Amino acid sequence: MKIATVGRGNIGGGLGDLWEQAGHEVTRLGKDGGDVSGADAVLLAVPGGAVADALEKVQGLEGKTVIDATNLIGAEPPSGFASNAEFVKSKTNGPTAKSFNLNFARLYDQLGQAKSRPCNIWSGDEEARDTVEQLIRDAGYEPVYAGGLENAPAQEAAIKLFFGIVQGGPGPFFYRMAPPEEL
Ligand SMILES: NC(=O)c1ccc[n+]([C@@H]2O[C@H](COP(=O)([O-])OP(=O)(O)OC[C@H]3O[C@@H](n4cnc5c(N)ncnc54)[C@H](OP(=O)(O)O)[C@@H]3O)[C@@H](O)[C@H]2O)c1
């Protein structure tokens, strides 16, 4: 698959590496933007408050399957939208999914050592399922479907719970989300 990442930091760069190892062709874009018209799938991995600005600088998004990995930390979705993911869909009119926002990039290099595949929760359009679930598996996770794009606001809000769980110490749920070696 040809993948473009909008954002090439911990998430965009890290997933780009994992997907290349799985045989995909990855183009990484940074603050200067670029053209994604040749991509089969686009990953959005910029700061949560920079989504509108980032998409302004990207050409060729119309109709694309987009996976939005952003979290809203000290930021709100663009005005009139309950989530970044729904804003993304309004700009692309293509299959849209929320995923990879509840898994920490610092564990990417340990995924291969996990005794069982950690879960990766995604919500979004049915039309995005095949692409999203393949890319979740190819990154080393097991996909867990959490409903349509109307659930993206809840998935974005869930990062607060995950931070709370991590700060509270490992429990049975955390064991399913992180390689045991990390604990
Ligand atoms: N780190 C994690 O474990 C983690 C986990 C789940 C979700 N997330 C979410 O994923 C997103 C990315 O996190 P990250 O840790 O990968 O961040 P990061 O390492 O700081 O990388 C951010 C990327 O976004 C680009 N960028 C920044 N401002 C931009 C703008 N205005 N327009 C276009 N591109 C812009 C940067 O471009 P340049 O390369 O040109 O500087 C960089 O490539 C955030 O929303 C974060 O909350 C992070």
PDB file of C-alpha atoms and ligand atoms in Angstrom:
ATOM      1  CA  MET A   1       0.000   0.000   0.000  1.00  0.00           C
ATOM      2  CA  LYS A   2       1.159   3.566  -0.620  1.00  0.00           C
ATOM      3  CA  ILE A   3       0.857   5.540   2.625  1.00  0.00           C
ATOM      4  CA  ALA A   4       1.382   9.251   3.266  1.00  0.00           C
ATOM      5  CA  THR A   5       1.896  10.475   6.814  1.00  0.00           C
ATOM      6  CA  VAL A   6       1.000  14.080   7.603  1.00  0.00           C
ATOM      7  CA  GLY A   7       3.358  14.486  10.538  1.00  0.00           C
ATOM      8  CA  ARG A   8       6.640  12.600  10.727  1.00  0.00           C
ATOM      9  CA  GLY A   9       7.425  12.699  14.445  1.00  0.00           C
ATOM     10  CA  ASN A  10       6.969   9.991  17.090  1.00  0.00           C
ATOM     11  CA  ILE A  11       3.734   8.714  15.558  1.00  0.00           C
ATOM     12  CA  GLY A  12       4.084   9.507  11.844  1.00  0.00           C
ATOM     13  CA  GLY A  13       7.744   8.546  11.744  1.00  0.00           C
ATOM     14  CA  GLY A  14       7.331   5.569  14.066  1.00  0.00           C
ATOM     15  CA  LEU A  15       4.362   4.062  12.257  1.00  0.00           C
ATOM     16  CA  GLY A  16       6.041   4.854   8.945  1.00  0.00           C
ATOM     17  CA  ASP A  17       8.980   2.687  10.014  1.00  0.00           C
ATOM     18  CA  LEU A  18       6.703  -0.164  11.139  1.00  0.00           C
ATOM     19  CA  TRP A  19       4.701  -0.048   7.910  1.00  0.00           C
ATOM     20  CA  GLU A  20       7.846   0.009   5.775  1.00  0.00           C
ATOM     21  CA  GLN A  21       9.058  -3.074   7.639  1.00  0.00           C
ATOM     22  CA  ALA A  22       5.730  -4.684   6.687  1.00  0.00           C
ATOM     23  CA  GLY A  23       6.345  -3.900   3.002  1.00  0.00           C
ATOM     24  CA  HIS A  24       4.413  -0.658   2.501  1.00  0.00           C
ATOM     25  CA  GLU A  25       5.717   2.438   0.706  1.00  0.00           C
ATOM     26  CA  VAL A  26       5.617   5.456   3.024  1.00  0.00           C
ATOM     27  CA  THR A  27       5.961   9.184   2.264  1.00  0.00           C
ATOM     28  CA  ARG A  28       6.386  11.433   5.308  1.00  0.00           C
ATOM     29  CA  LEU A  29       5.231  15.066   5.305  1.00  0.00           C
ATOM     30  CA  GLY A  30       6.087  17.724   7.888  1.00  0.00           C
ATOM     31  CA  LYS A  31       5.062  21.314   8.550  1.00  0.00           C
ATOM     32  CA  ASP A  32       5.562  22.288   4.911  1.00  0.00           C
ATOM     33  CA  GLY A  33       2.799  19.902   3.780  1.00  0.00           C
ATOM     34  CA  GLY A  34       2.794  18.294   0.343  1.00  0.00           C
ATOM     35  CA  ASP A  35       0.762  16.235  -2.107  1.00  0.00           C
ATOM     36  CA  VAL A  36      -0.914  12.961  -1.062  1.00  0.00           C
ATOM     37  CA  SER A  37      -2.817  12.314  -4.289  1.00  0.00           C
ATOM     38  CA  GLY A  38      -0.801   9.146  -4.970  1.00  0.00           C
ATOM     39  CA  ALA A  39      -1.501   7.599  -1.551  1.00  0.00           C
ATOM     40  CA  ASP A  40      -3.895   4.733  -0.851  1.00  0.00           C
ATOM     41  CA  ALA A  41      -4.121   5.805   2.791  1.00  0.00           C
ATOM     42  CA  VAL A  42      -3.176   8.922   4.761  1.00  0.00           C
ATOM     43  CA  LEU A  43      -2.173   9.019   8.431  1.00  0.00           C
ATOM     44  CA  LEU A  44      -2.727  12.318  10.269  1.00  0.00           C
ATOM     45  CA  ALA A  45      -0.257  12.679  13.151  1.00  0.00           C
ATOM     46  CA  VAL A  46       0.241  16.370  13.978  1.00  0.00           C
ATOM     47  CA  PRO A  47      -0.422  18.196  17.274  1.00  0.00           C
ATOM     48  CA  GLY A  48      -4.158  18.032  18.026  1.00  0.00           C
ATOM     49  CA  GLY A  49      -4.600  21.790  17.793  1.00  0.00           C
ATOM     50  CA  ALA A  50      -2.811  21.994  14.425  1.00  0.00           C
ATOM     51  CA  VAL A  51      -5.084  19.770  12.350  1.00  0.00           C
ATOM     52  CA  ALA A  52      -6.825  22.553  10.405  1.00  0.00           C
ATOM     53  CA  ASP A  53      -3.520  24.279   9.681  1.00  0.00           C
ATOM     54  CA  ALA A  54      -1.887  21.020   8.619  1.00  0.00           C
ATOM     55  CA  LEU A  55      -4.662  20.012   6.213  1.00  0.00           C
ATOM     56  CA  GLU A  56      -4.573  23.453   4.562  1.00  0.00           C
ATOM     57  CA  LYS A  57      -1.068  22.645   3.360  1.00  0.00           C
ATOM     58  CA  VAL A  58      -1.850  19.184   1.995  1.00  0.00           C
ATOM     59  CA  GLN A  59      -3.083  18.699  -1.567  1.00  0.00           C
ATOM     60  CA  GLY A  60      -4.860  15.657  -2.992  1.00  0.00           C
ATOM     61  CA  LEU A  61      -6.901  14.728   0.097  1.00  0.00           C
ATOM     62  CA  GLU A  62     -10.304  14.586  -1.616  1.00  0.00           C
ATOM     63  CA  GLY A  63     -11.898  11.146  -1.143  1.00  0.00           C
ATOM     64  CA  LYS A  64      -8.851   9.681   0.606  1.00  0.00           C
ATOM     65  CA  THR A  65      -8.999   7.117   3.386  1.00  0.00           C
ATOM     66  CA  VAL A  66      -7.583   8.977   6.375  1.00  0.00           C
ATOM     67  CA  ILE A  67      -6.577   7.607   9.772  1.00  0.00           C
ATOM     68  CA  ASP A  68      -6.541  10.361  12.370  1.00  0.00           C
ATOM     69  CA  ALA A  69      -4.164   9.589  15.248  1.00  0.00           C
ATOM     70  CA  THR A  70      -4.283  13.006  16.916  1.00  0.00           C
ATOM     71  CA  ASN A  71      -5.088  13.715  20.543  1.00  0.00           C
ATOM     72  CA  LEU A  72      -6.466  16.952  21.910  1.00  0.00           C
ATOM     73  CA  ILE A  73      -4.081  17.792  24.710  1.00  0.00           C
ATOM     74  CA  GLY A  74      -4.695  21.379  25.798  1.00  0.00           C
ATOM     75  CA  ALA A  75      -6.612  21.938  22.553  1.00  0.00           C
ATOM     76  CA  GLU A  76     -10.162  21.793  21.177  1.00  0.00           C
ATOM     77  CA  PRO A  77     -11.400  20.446  17.828  1.00  0.00           C
ATOM     78  CA  PRO A  78     -11.963  23.069  15.121  1.00  0.00           C
ATOM     79  CA  SER A  79     -15.045  25.198  15.752  1.00  0.00           C
ATOM     80  CA  GLY A  80     -18.319  23.419  14.944  1.00  0.00           C
ATOM     81  CA  PHE A  81     -16.902  19.894  15.285  1.00  0.00           C
ATOM     82  CA  ALA A  82     -17.085  17.471  18.203  1.00  0.00           C
ATOM     83  CA  SER A  83     -13.830  15.747  17.221  1.00  0.00           C
ATOM     84  CA  ASN A  84     -10.768  16.198  15.057  1.00  0.00           C
ATOM     85  CA  ALA A  85     -11.727  13.067  13.135  1.00  0.00           C
ATOM     86  CA  GLU A  86     -15.109  14.493  12.119  1.00  0.00           C
ATOM     87  CA  PHE A  87     -13.394  17.702  11.027  1.00  0.00           C
ATOM     88  CA  VAL A  88     -11.018  15.638   8.895  1.00  0.00           C
ATOM     89  CA  LYS A  89     -13.957  13.922   7.199  1.00  0.00           C
ATOM     90  CA  SER A  90     -15.532  17.298   6.401  1.00  0.00           C
ATOM     91  CA  LYS A  91     -12.350  18.208   4.527  1.00  0.00           C
ATOM     92  CA  THR A  92     -11.794  14.955   2.629  1.00  0.00           C
ATOM     93  CA  ASN A  93     -15.280  13.482   2.129  1.00  0.00           C
ATOM     94  CA  GLY A  94     -13.597  10.094   2.189  1.00  0.00           C
ATOM     95  CA  PRO A  95     -13.517   7.055   4.508  1.00  0.00           C
ATOM     96  CA  THR A  96     -12.259   8.261   7.879  1.00  0.00           C
ATOM     97  CA  ALA A  97     -11.100   6.499  11.026  1.00  0.00           C
ATOM     98  CA  LYS A  98      -9.776   7.371  14.453  1.00  0.00           C
ATOM     99  CA  SER A  99      -6.954   5.057  15.450  1.00  0.00           C
ATOM    100  CA  PHE A 100      -3.484   4.864  17.008  1.00  0.00           C
ATOM    101  CA  ASN A 101      -4.318   7.711  19.435  1.00  0.00           C
ATOM    102  CA  LEU A 102      -4.548   5.344  22.436  1.00  0.00           C
ATOM    103  CA  ASN A 103      -1.245   3.485  21.924  1.00  0.00           C
ATOM    104  CA  PHE A 104       2.034   5.063  22.962  1.00  0.00           C
ATOM    105  CA  ALA A 105       4.803   5.547  20.395  1.00  0.00           C
ATOM    106  CA  ARG A 106       7.529   4.797  22.924  1.00  0.00           C
ATOM    107  CA  LEU A 107       6.396   1.156  22.872  1.00  0.00           C
ATOM    108  CA  TYR A 108       6.576   0.730  19.075  1.00  0.00           C
ATOM    109  CA  ASP A 109      10.030  -0.831  19.192  1.00  0.00           C
ATOM    110  CA  GLN A 110       8.824  -3.460  21.690  1.00  0.00           C
ATOM    111  CA  LEU A 111       5.781  -4.633  19.742  1.00  0.00           C
ATOM    112  CA  GLY A 112       7.671  -7.507  18.184  1.00  0.00           C
ATOM    113  CA  GLN A 113       8.533  -8.893  21.646  1.00  0.00           C
ATOM    114  CA  ALA A 114       4.978  -8.851  23.013  1.00  0.00           C
ATOM    115  CA  LYS A 115       3.716 -12.288  24.069  1.00  0.00           C
ATOM    116  CA  SER A 116       0.341 -11.399  22.549  1.00  0.00           C
ATOM    117  CA  ARG A 117      -0.567  -8.546  20.245  1.00  0.00           C
ATOM    118  CA  PRO A 118      -1.620  -5.395  22.107  1.00  0.00           C
ATOM    119  CA  CYS A 119      -5.058  -4.017  21.209  1.00  0.00           C
ATOM    120  CA  ASN A 120      -5.525  -0.946  19.033  1.00  0.00           C
ATOM    121  CA  ILE A 121      -8.970   0.656  19.274  1.00  0.00           C
ATOM    122  CA  TRP A 122     -10.431   2.262  16.173  1.00  0.00           C
ATOM    123  CA  SER A 123     -13.722   3.942  15.376  1.00  0.00           C
ATOM    124  CA  GLY A 124     -14.877   5.213  12.032  1.00  0.00           C
ATOM    125  CA  ASP A 125     -16.448   4.539   8.677  1.00  0.00           C
ATOM    126  CA  GLU A 126     -17.187   1.003   7.521  1.00  0.00           C
ATOM    127  CA  GLU A 127     -15.559   1.922   4.172  1.00  0.00           C
ATOM    128  CA  ALA A 128     -12.272   2.447   6.030  1.00  0.00           C
ATOM    129  CA  ARG A 129     -12.321  -0.945   7.790  1.00  0.00           C
ATOM    130  CA  ASP A 130     -10.192  -3.035   5.415  1.00  0.00           C
ATOM    131  CA  THR A 131      -7.444  -0.411   5.180  1.00  0.00           C
ATOM    132  CA  VAL A 132      -7.433   0.510   8.869  1.00  0.00           C
ATOM    133  CA  GLU A 133      -7.489  -3.053  10.160  1.00  0.00           C
ATOM    134  CA  GLN A 134      -4.703  -4.090   7.785  1.00  0.00           C
ATOM    135  CA  LEU A 135      -2.529  -1.160   8.863  1.00  0.00           C
ATOM    136  CA  ILE A 136      -3.245  -1.834  12.550  1.00  0.00           C
ATOM    137  CA  ARG A 137      -2.196  -5.477  12.087  1.00  0.00           C
ATOM    138  CA  ASP A 138       0.824  -4.547   9.972  1.00  0.00           C
ATOM    139  CA  ALA A 139       2.000  -2.222  12.758  1.00  0.00           C
ATOM    140  CA  GLY A 140       1.822  -5.145  15.222  1.00  0.00           C
ATOM    141  CA  TYR A 141      -1.536  -4.656  16.968  1.00  0.00           C
ATOM    142  CA  GLU A 142      -4.879  -6.425  17.080  1.00  0.00           C
ATOM    143  CA  PRO A 143      -7.712  -4.153  15.891  1.00  0.00           C
ATOM    144  CA  VAL A 144     -10.673  -3.535  18.203  1.00  0.00           C
ATOM    145  CA  TYR A 145     -13.623  -1.858  16.489  1.00  0.00           C
ATOM    146  CA  ALA A 146     -15.388   0.746  18.630  1.00  0.00           C
ATOM    147  CA  GLY A 147     -18.224   1.904  16.378  1.00  0.00           C
ATOM    148  CA  GLY A 148     -18.777   4.560  13.753  1.00  0.00           C
ATOM    149  CA  LEU A 149     -17.211   7.977  13.383  1.00  0.00           C
ATOM    150  CA  GLU A 150     -19.828   9.384  15.761  1.00  0.00           C
ATOM    151  CA  ASN A 151     -17.781   7.653  18.491  1.00  0.00           C
ATOM    152  CA  ALA A 152     -14.599   9.546  17.604  1.00  0.00           C
ATOM    153  CA  PRO A 153     -15.292  12.253  20.238  1.00  0.00           C
ATOM    154  CA  ALA A 154     -15.387   9.530  22.926  1.00  0.00           C
ATOM    155  CA  GLN A 155     -12.213   7.955  21.567  1.00  0.00           C
ATOM    156  CA  GLU A 156     -10.462  11.318  21.617  1.00  0.00           C
ATOM    157  CA  ALA A 157     -11.659  11.981  25.182  1.00  0.00           C
ATOM    158  CA  ALA A 158     -10.476   8.509  26.248  1.00  0.00           C
ATOM    159  CA  ILE A 159      -6.842   9.628  26.236  1.00  0.00           C
ATOM    160  CA  LYS A 160      -7.550  11.210  29.632  1.00  0.00           C
ATOM    161  CA  LEU A 161      -8.532   7.782  30.980  1.00  0.00           C
ATOM    162  CA  PHE A 162      -5.432   6.198  29.496  1.00  0.00           C
ATOM    163  CA  PHE A 163      -3.170   8.792  31.078  1.00  0.00           C
ATOM    164  CA  GLY A 164      -4.971   8.145  34.367  1.00  0.00           C
ATOM    165  CA  ILE A 165      -4.462   4.388  34.023  1.00  0.00           C
ATOM    166  CA  VAL A 166      -0.780   4.786  33.226  1.00  0.00           C
ATOM    167  CA  GLN A 167      -0.276   7.172  36.150  1.00  0.00           C
ATOM    168  CA  GLY A 168      -2.232   4.846  38.462  1.00  0.00           C
ATOM    169  CA  GLY A 169       0.046   1.904  37.738  1.00  0.00           C
ATOM    170  CA  PRO A 170      -0.402  -1.228  35.644  1.00  0.00           C
ATOM    171  CA  GLY A 171      -3.572  -3.275  35.965  1.00  0.00           C
ATOM    172  CA  PRO A 172      -5.282  -5.972  33.867  1.00  0.00           C
ATOM    173  CA  PHE A 173      -6.453  -3.462  31.250  1.00  0.00           C
ATOM    174  CA  PHE A 174      -3.014  -1.917  30.813  1.00  0.00           C
ATOM    175  CA  TYR A 175      -1.532  -5.378  30.333  1.00  0.00           C
ATOM    176  CA  ARG A 176      -3.708  -5.739  27.240  1.00  0.00           C
ATOM    177  CA  MET A 177      -2.541  -2.400  25.795  1.00  0.00           C
ATOM    178  CA  ALA A 178       1.207  -2.595  26.388  1.00  0.00           C
ATOM    179  CA  PRO A 179       3.860  -5.265  25.954  1.00  0.00           C
ATOM    180  CA  PRO A 180       4.394  -6.917  29.372  1.00  0.00           C
ATOM    181  CA  GLU A 181       8.141  -6.300  29.127  1.00  0.00           C
ATOM    182  CA  GLU A 182       7.464  -2.589  29.546  1.00  0.00           C
ATOM    183  CA  LEU A 183       5.830  -3.008  32.952  1.00  0.00           C
TER     184      LEU A 183
HETATM  185  N1  LIG B   1       3.603  10.341  21.064  1.00  0.00           N
HETATM  186  C1  LIG B   1       2.655   9.438  21.361  1.00  0.00           C
HETATM  187  O1  LIG B   1       2.901   8.412  22.008  1.00  0.00           O
HETATM  188  C2  LIG B   1       1.261   9.646  20.862  1.00  0.00           C
HETATM  189  C3  LIG B   1       0.333   8.583  21.014  1.00  0.00           C
HETATM  190  C4  LIG B   1      -0.935   8.712  20.462  1.00  0.00           C
HETATM  191  C5  LIG B   1      -1.302   9.880  19.807  1.00  0.00           C
HETATM  192  N2  LIG B   1      -0.412  10.927  19.712  1.00  0.00           N
HETATM  193  C6  LIG B   1      -0.852  12.133  19.011  1.00  0.00           C
HETATM  194  O2  LIG B   1      -0.292  12.088  17.707  1.00  0.00           O
HETATM  195  C7  LIG B   1       0.000  13.416  17.257  1.00  0.00           C
HETATM  196  C8  LIG B   1       1.470  13.492  16.905  1.00  0.00           C
HETATM  197  O3  LIG B   1       2.244  13.226  18.070  1.00  0.00           O
HETATM  198  P1  LIG B   1       3.822  13.014  17.964  1.00  0.00           P
HETATM  199  O4  LIG B   1       4.231  12.520  19.314  1.00  0.00           O
HETATM  200  O5  LIG B   1       4.153  12.220  16.747  1.00  0.00           O
HETATM  201  O6  LIG B   1       4.324  14.521  17.754  1.00  0.00           O
HETATM  202  P2  LIG B   1       5.746  15.033  17.230  1.00  0.00           P
HETATM  203  O7  LIG B   1       6.769  13.965  17.400  1.00  0.00           O
HETATM  204  O8  LIG B   1       5.971  16.346  17.908  1.00  0.00           O
HETATM  205  O9  LIG B   1       5.549  15.270  15.655  1.00  0.00           O
HETATM  206  C9  LIG B   1       4.648  16.239  15.218  1.00  0.00           C
HETATM  207  C10 LIG B   1       4.667  16.302  13.703  1.00  0.00           C
HETATM  208  O10 LIG B   1       3.658  17.233  13.322  1.00  0.00           O
HETATM  209  C11 LIG B   1       4.212  18.185  12.419  1.00  0.00           C
HETATM  210  N3  LIG B   1       3.550  19.482  12.638  1.00  0.00           N
HETATM  211  C12 LIG B   1       3.591  20.259  13.747  1.00  0.00           C
HETATM  212  N4  LIG B   1       2.845  21.358  13.575  1.00  0.00           N
HETATM  213  C13 LIG B   1       2.330  21.274  12.319  1.00  0.00           C
HETATM  214  C14 LIG B   1       1.500  22.114  11.539  1.00  0.00           C
HETATM  215  N5  LIG B   1       1.009  23.276  12.017  1.00  0.00           N
HETATM  216  N6  LIG B   1       1.188  21.730  10.264  1.00  0.00           N
HETATM  217  C15 LIG B   1       1.665  20.555   9.784  1.00  0.00           C
HETATM  218  N7  LIG B   1       2.457  19.708  10.475  1.00  0.00           N
HETATM  219  C16 LIG B   1       2.779  20.078  11.731  1.00  0.00           C
HETATM  220  C17 LIG B   1       5.703  18.246  12.697  1.00  0.00           C
HETATM  221  O11 LIG B   1       6.322  18.676  11.487  1.00  0.00           O
HETATM  222  P3  LIG B   1       7.926  18.812  11.291  1.00  0.00           P
HETATM  223  O12 LIG B   1       8.454  17.422  11.128  1.00  0.00           O
HETATM  224  O13 LIG B   1       8.076  19.644  10.036  1.00  0.00           O
HETATM  225  O14 LIG B   1       8.455  19.501  12.532  1.00  0.00           O
HETATM  226  C18 LIG B   1       5.990  16.802  13.101  1.00  0.00           C
HETATM  227  O15 LIG B   1       6.328  16.025  11.968  1.00  0.00           O
HETATM  228  C19 LIG B   1      -0.442  14.347  18.385  1.00  0.00           C
HETATM  229  O16 LIG B   1      -1.752  14.786  18.142  1.00  0.00           O
HETATM  230  C20 LIG B   1      -0.387  13.446  19.630  1.00  0.00           C
HETATM  231  O17 LIG B   1      -1.258  13.893  20.652  1.00  0.00           O
HETATM  232  C21 LIG B   1       0.863  10.829  20.219  1.00  0.00           C
END
